[in-house]
CSV table of C-alpha atoms in Angstrom, one decimal:
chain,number,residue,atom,x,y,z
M,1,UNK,CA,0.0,0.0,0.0
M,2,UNK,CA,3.0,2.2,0.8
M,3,UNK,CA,4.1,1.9,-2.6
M,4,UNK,CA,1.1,2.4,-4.2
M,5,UNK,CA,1.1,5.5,-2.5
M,6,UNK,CA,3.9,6.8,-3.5
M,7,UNK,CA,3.3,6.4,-7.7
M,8,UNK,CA,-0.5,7.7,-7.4
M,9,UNK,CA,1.1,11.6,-7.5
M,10,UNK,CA,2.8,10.2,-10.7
M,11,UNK,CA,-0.3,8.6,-12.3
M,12,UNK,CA,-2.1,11.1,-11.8
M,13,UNK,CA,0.1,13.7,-13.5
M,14,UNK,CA,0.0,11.8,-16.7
M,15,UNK,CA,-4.1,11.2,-16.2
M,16,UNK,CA,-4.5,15.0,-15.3
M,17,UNK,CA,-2.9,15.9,-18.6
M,18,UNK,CA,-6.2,17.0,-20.3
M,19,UNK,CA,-7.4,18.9,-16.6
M,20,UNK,CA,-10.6,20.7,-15.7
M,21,UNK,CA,-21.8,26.6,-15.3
M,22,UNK,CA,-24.7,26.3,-17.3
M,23,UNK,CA,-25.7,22.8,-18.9
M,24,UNK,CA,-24.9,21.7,-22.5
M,25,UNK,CA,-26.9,23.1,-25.2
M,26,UNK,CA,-26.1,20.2,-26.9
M,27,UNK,CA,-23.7,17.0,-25.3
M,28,UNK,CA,-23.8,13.8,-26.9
M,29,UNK,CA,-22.7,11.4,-29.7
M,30,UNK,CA,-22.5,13.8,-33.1
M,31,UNK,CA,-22.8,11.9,-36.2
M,32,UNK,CA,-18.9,12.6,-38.5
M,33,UNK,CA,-19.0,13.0,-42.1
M,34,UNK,CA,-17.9,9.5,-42.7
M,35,UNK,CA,-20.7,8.1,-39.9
M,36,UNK,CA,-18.8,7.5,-36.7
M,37,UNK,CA,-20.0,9.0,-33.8
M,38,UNK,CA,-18.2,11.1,-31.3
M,39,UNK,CA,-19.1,12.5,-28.2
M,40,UNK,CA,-19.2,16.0,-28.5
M,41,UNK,CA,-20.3,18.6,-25.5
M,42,UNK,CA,-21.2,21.9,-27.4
M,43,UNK,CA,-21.9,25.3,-25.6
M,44,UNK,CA,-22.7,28.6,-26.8
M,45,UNK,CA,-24.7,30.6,-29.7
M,46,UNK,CA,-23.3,30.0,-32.9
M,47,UNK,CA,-22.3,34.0,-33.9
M,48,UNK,CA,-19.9,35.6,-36.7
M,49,UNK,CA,-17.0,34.5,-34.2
M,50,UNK,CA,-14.9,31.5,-35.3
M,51,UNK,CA,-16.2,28.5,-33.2
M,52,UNK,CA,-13.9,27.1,-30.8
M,53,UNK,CA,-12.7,23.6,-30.4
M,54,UNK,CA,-10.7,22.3,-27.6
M,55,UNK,CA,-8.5,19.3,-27.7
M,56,UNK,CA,-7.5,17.4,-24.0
M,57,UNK,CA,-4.4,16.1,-23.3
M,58,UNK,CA,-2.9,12.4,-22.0
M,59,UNK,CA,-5.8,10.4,-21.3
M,60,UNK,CA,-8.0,13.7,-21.5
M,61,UNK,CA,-11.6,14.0,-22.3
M,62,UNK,CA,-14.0,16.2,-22.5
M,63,UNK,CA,-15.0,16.5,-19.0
M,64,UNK,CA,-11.8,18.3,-18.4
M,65,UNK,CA,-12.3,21.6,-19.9
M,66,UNK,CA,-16.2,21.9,-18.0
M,67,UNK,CA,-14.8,24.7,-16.0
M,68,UNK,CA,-13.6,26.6,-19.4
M,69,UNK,CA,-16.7,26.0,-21.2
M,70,UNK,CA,-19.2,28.0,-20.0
M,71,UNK,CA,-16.5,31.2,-19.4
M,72,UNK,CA,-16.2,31.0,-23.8
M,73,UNK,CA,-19.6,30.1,-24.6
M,74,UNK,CA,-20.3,33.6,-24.0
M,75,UNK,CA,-19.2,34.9,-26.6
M,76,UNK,CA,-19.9,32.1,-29.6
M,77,UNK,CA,-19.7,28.4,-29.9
M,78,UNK,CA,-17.4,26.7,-28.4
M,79,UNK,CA,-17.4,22.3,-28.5
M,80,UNK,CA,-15.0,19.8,-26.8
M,81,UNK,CA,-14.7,16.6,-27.7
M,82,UNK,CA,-13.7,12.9,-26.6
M,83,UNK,CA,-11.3,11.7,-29.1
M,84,UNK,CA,-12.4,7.6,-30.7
M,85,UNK,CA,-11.9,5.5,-27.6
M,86,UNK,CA,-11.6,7.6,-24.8
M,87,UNK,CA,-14.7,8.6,-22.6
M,88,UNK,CA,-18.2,7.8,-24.3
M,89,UNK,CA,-16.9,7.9,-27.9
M,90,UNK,CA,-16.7,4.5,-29.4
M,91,UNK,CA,-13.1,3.5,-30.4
M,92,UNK,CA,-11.6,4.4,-34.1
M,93,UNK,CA,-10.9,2.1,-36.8
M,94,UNK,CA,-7.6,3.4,-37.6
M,95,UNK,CA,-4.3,4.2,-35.1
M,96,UNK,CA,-3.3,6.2,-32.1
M,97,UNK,CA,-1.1,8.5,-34.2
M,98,UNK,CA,-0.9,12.2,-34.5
M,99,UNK,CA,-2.3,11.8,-38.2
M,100,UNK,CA,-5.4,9.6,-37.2
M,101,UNK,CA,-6.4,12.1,-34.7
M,102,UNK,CA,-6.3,14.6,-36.8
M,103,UNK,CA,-8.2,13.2,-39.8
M,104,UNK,CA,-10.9,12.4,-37.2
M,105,UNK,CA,-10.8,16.1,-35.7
M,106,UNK,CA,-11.3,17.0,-39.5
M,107,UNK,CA,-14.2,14.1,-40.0
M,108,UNK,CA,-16.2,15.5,-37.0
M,109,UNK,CA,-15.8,19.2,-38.0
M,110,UNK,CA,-17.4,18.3,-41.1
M,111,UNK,CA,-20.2,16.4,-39.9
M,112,UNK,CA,-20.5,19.1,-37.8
M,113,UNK,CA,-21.4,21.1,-40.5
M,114,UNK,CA,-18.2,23.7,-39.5
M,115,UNK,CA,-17.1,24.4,-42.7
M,116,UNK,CA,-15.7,28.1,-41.4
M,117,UNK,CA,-12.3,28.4,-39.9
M,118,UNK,CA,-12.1,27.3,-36.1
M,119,UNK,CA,-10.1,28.3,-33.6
M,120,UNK,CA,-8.2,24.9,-31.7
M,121,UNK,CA,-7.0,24.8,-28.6
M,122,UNK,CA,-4.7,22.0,-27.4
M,123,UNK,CA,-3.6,21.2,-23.8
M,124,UNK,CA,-0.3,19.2,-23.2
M,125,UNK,CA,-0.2,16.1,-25.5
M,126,UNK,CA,-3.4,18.1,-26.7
M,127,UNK,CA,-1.1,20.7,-28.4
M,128,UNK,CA,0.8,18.3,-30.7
M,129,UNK,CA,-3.0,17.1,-32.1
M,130,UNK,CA,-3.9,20.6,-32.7
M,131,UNK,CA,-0.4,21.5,-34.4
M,132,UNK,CA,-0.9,18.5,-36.9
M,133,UNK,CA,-4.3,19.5,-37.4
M,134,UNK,CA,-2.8,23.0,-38.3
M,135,UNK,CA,0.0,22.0,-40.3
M,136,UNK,CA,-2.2,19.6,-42.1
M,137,UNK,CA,-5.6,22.0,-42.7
M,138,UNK,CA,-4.1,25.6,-42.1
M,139,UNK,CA,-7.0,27.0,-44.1
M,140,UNK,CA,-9.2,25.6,-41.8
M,141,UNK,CA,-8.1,27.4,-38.8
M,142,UNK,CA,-8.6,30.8,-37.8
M,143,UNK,CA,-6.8,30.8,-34.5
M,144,UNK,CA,-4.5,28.1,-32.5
M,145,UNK,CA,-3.5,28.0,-28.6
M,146,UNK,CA,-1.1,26.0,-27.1
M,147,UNK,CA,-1.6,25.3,-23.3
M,148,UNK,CA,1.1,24.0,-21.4
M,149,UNK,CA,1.4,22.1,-24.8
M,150,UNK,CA,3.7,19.6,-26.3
M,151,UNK,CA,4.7,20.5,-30.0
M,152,UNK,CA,7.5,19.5,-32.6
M,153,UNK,CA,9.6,22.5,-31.3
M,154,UNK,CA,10.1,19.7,-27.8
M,155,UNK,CA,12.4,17.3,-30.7
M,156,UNK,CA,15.1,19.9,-30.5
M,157,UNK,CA,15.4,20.1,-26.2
M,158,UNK,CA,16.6,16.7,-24.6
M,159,UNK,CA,15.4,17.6,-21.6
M,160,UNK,CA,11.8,18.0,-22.7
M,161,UNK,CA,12.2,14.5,-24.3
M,162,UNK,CA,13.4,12.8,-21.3
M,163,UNK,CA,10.4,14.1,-19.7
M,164,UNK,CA,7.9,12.6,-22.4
M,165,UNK,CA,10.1,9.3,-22.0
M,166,UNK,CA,9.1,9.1,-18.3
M,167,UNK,CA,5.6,10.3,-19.4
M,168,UNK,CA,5.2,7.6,-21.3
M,169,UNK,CA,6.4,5.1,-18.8
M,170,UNK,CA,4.3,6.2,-16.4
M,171,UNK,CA,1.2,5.8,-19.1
M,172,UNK,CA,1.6,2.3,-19.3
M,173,UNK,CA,2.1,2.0,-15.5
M,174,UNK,CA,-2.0,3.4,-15.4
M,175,UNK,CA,-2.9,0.7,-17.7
M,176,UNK,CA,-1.8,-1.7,-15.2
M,177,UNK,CA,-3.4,-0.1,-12.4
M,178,UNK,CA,-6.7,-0.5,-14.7
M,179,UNK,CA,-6.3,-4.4,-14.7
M,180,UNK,CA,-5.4,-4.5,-11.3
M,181,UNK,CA,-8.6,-2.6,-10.1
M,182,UNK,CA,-6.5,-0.1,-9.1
M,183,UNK,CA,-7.9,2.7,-11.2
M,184,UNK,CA,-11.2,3.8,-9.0
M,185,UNK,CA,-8.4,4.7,-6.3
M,186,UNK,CA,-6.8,7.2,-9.1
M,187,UNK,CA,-10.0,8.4,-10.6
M,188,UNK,CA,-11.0,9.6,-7.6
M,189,UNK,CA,-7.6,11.6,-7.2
M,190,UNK,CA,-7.7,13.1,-10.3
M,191,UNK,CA,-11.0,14.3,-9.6
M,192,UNK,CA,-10.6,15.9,-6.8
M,193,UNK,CA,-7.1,17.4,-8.1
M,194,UNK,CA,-9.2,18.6,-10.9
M,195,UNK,CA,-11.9,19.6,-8.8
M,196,UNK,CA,-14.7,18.7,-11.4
M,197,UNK,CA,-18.3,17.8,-10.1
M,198,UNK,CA,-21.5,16.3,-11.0
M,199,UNK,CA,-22.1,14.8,-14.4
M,200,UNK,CA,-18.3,16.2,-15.5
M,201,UNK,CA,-17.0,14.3,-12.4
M,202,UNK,CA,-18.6,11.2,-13.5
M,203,UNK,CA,-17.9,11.1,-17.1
M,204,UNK,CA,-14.3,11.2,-16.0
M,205,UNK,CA,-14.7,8.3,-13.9
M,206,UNK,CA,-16.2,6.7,-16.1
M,207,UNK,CA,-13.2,7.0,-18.4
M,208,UNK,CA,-10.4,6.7,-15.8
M,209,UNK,CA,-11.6,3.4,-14.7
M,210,UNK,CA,-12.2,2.0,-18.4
M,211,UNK,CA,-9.8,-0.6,-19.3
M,212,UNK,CA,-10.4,0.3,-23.1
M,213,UNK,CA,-10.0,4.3,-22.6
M,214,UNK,CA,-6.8,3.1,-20.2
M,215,UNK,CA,-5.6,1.6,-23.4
M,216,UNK,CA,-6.2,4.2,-25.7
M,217,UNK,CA,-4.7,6.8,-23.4
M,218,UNK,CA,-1.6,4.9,-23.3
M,219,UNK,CA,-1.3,3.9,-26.7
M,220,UNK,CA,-2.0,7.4,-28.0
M,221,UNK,CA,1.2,8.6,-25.1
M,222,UNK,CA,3.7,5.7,-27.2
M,223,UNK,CA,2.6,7.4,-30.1
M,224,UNK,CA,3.6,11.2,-28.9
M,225,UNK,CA,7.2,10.9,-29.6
M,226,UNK,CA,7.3,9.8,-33.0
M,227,UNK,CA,3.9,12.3,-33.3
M,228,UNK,CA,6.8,14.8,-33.0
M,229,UNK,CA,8.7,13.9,-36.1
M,230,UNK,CA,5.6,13.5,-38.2
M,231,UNK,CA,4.5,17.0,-37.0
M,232,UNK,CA,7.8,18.3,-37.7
M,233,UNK,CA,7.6,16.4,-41.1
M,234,UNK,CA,4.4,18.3,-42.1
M,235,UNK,CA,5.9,21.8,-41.2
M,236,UNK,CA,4.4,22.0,-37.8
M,237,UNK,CA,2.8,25.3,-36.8
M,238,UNK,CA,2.1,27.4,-39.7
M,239,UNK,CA,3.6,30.9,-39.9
M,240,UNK,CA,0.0,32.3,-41.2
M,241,UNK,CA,-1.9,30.8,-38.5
M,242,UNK,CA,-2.0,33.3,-35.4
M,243,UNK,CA,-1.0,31.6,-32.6
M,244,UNK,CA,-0.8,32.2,-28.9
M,245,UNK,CA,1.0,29.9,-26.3
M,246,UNK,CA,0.0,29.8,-22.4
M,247,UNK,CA,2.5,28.5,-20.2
M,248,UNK,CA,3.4,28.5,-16.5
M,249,UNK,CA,5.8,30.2,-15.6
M,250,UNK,CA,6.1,29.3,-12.0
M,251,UNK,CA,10.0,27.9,-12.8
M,252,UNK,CA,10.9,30.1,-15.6
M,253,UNK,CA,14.5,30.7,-14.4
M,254,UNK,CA,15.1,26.8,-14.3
M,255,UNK,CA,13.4,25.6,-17.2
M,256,UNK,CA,15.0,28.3,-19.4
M,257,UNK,CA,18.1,26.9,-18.2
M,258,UNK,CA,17.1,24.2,-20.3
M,259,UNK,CA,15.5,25.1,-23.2
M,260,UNK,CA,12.3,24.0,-22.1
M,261,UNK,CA,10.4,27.7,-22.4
M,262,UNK,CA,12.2,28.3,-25.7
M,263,UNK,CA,10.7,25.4,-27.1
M,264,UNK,CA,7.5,26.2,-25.9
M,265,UNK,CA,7.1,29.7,-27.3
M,266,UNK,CA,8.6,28.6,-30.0
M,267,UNK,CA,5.0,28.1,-32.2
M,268,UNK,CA,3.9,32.1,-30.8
M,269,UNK,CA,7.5,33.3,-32.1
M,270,UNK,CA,7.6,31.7,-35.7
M,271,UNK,CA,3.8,32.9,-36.2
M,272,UNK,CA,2.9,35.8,-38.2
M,273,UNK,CA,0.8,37.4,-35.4
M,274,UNK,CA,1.9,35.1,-32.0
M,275,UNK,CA,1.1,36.3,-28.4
M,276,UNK,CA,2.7,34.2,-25.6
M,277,UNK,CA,1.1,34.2,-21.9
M,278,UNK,CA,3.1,33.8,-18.9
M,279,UNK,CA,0.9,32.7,-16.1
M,280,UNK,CA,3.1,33.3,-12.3
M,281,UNK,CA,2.7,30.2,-10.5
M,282,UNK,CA,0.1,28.3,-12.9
M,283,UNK,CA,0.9,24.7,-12.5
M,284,UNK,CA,0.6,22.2,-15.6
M,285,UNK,CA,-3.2,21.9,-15.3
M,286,UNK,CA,-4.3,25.4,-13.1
M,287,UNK,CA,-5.0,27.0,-17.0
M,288,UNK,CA,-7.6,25.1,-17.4
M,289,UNK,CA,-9.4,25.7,-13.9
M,290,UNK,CA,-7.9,27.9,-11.5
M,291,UNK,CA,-6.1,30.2,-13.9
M,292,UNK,CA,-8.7,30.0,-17.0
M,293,UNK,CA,-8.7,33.5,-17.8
M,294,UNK,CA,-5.5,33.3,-19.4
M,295,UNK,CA,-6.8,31.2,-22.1
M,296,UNK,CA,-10.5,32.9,-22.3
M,297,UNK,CA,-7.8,35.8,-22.9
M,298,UNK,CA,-6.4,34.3,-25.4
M,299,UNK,CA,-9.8,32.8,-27.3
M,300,UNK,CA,-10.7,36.1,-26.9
M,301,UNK,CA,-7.9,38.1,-29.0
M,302,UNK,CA,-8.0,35.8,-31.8
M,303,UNK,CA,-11.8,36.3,-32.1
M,304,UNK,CA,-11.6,40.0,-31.8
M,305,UNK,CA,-8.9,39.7,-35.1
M,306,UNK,CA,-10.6,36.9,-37.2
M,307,UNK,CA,-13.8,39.5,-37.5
M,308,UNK,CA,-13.3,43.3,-39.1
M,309,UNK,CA,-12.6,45.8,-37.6
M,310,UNK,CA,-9.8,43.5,-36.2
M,311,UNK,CA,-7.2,44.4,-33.9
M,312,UNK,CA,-3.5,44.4,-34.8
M,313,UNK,CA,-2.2,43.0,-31.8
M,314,UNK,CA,-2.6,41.6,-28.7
M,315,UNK,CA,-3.1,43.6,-25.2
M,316,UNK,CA,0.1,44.3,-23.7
M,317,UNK,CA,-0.8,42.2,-20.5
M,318,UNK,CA,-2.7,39.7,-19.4
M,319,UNK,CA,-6.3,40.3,-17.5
């Protein structure tokens, strides 16, 4: 018991990587273009503002962003989604890859009926989904945010790759909680880290204690690394796409050290209009709950330039 103990922080870390109102206007299974079904959890009047998409993390689902969805729903659409396999979305047909996840991002836009630029936003592991997306479909994106994210910038920092080595140690060490009953004990922690409630609360157990979302979660973390080269491959980021990166910046001094913050304003920097968000003593997750105004900043900015008269750039400091 000691020892299990001891690697729950660690699970949960990984679990927590897609982290934290009014009701739905419309949550359930949405129908793709090619006739799978997603779950899909939709909030917010579609308006003349780009509608937003948000993309969770490591074993992330849509559950995690219900503390963010009602704060941009007021002001357009705004749709999270659980990828094939994960939560209450039946599992894909094809891989765990970057590509995969991207074509099915693409298929479920389109059955959507969102033919208009979106805006994505990506969260850890999240990030590198959205970037392929972007290198991939450009056209179809009118704004991109990296949270805490993972991106093809990471292949060029060893340190940042050591770290997604241990990640995805750690991802397979869940699975085998899962099929040792263990997972309940780490659903719960999670959930309470995260601090979702109610139906969002459950939805995550629900996945956290799923042996197939268990598998998928760590199949799609083996997958991140060479996810990086393929992104890379494509052109990652695109220079046209404005971009803006939220990071915390609790260890700044340290991780700079490293390389690690270069890397991840990297995608803000190389974009032709790029914002980047320091948040003082966010931690990995905190954007998406606790420090959410930092993103519904940066939603906000790229729908104020996607629709004339558009502003030139960004505020010089975060709300």
């Amino acid at each position: 018991m000691r020892r299990l103990r001891s690697i729950l922080p660690a699970l949960a870390a990984v679990l927590i990587a897609g982290a934290w109102g009014p009701g739905a206007a419309a949550a359930g299974l949405q129908r793709t273009a090619s006739g799978r079904q997603l779950w899909v959890d939709c909030r917010g009047e579609k308006t003349a503002a780009p509608t937003v998409i948000l993309e969770s993390g490591a074993f992330g689902i849509s559950a995690d962003w219900d503390h963010l969805l009602p704060d941009l729903a007021r002001d357009g659409r705004v749709c999270a989604y659980d990828r094939g396999g994960l939560g209450r979305s039946p599992r894909r047909p094809g891989g765990e890859d970057v590509v995969s996840i991207a074509h099915e991002l693409a298929d479920l836009l389109d059955g959507m009926g969102e033919t208009a630029p979106v805006i994505l936003v990506g969260h850890s592991n999240g990030a590198l989904y959205a970037e392929t997306f972007a290198a991939m479909w450009p056209d179809r994106l009118a704004g991109l945010v990296y949270v805490n994210g993972v991106g093809s910038d990471d292949l060029d920092h060893k340190v940042l790759m050591n770290a997604l080595d241990d990640e995805r140690r750690i991802a397979g060490l869940a699975f085998v909680a899962g099929r040792m009953h263990l997972a309940p004990l780490i659903a719960g922690f999670v959930i309470r880290h995260e601090g979702l409630t109610g139906e969002a609360a459950e939805r995550k157990r629900e996945s956290l204690t799923s042996l197939c979302s268990l598998q998928i979660g760590r199949n799609e973390d083996r997958m991140v690394t060479p996810g990086l080269s393929a992104a890379r491959a494509l052109g990652g980021s695109p220079r046209q796409v404005p971009t803006v990166v939220v990071i915390a910046a609790s260890k700044a001094d340290l991780l700079s050290r490293f390389g690690w913050r270069d890397a991840e304003m990297a995608p803000a920097d190389r974009s032709a209009r790029g914002w980047t968000l320091s948040v003082l003593g966010a931690s990995h997750v905190s954007p998406l709950g606790r420090d959410r105004r930092y993103v519904v900043a940066a939603v906000t900015w790229l729908r104020s330039i996607s629709q004339p008269p558009a502003a030139t750039t960004p505020p010089a400091t975060a709300p």
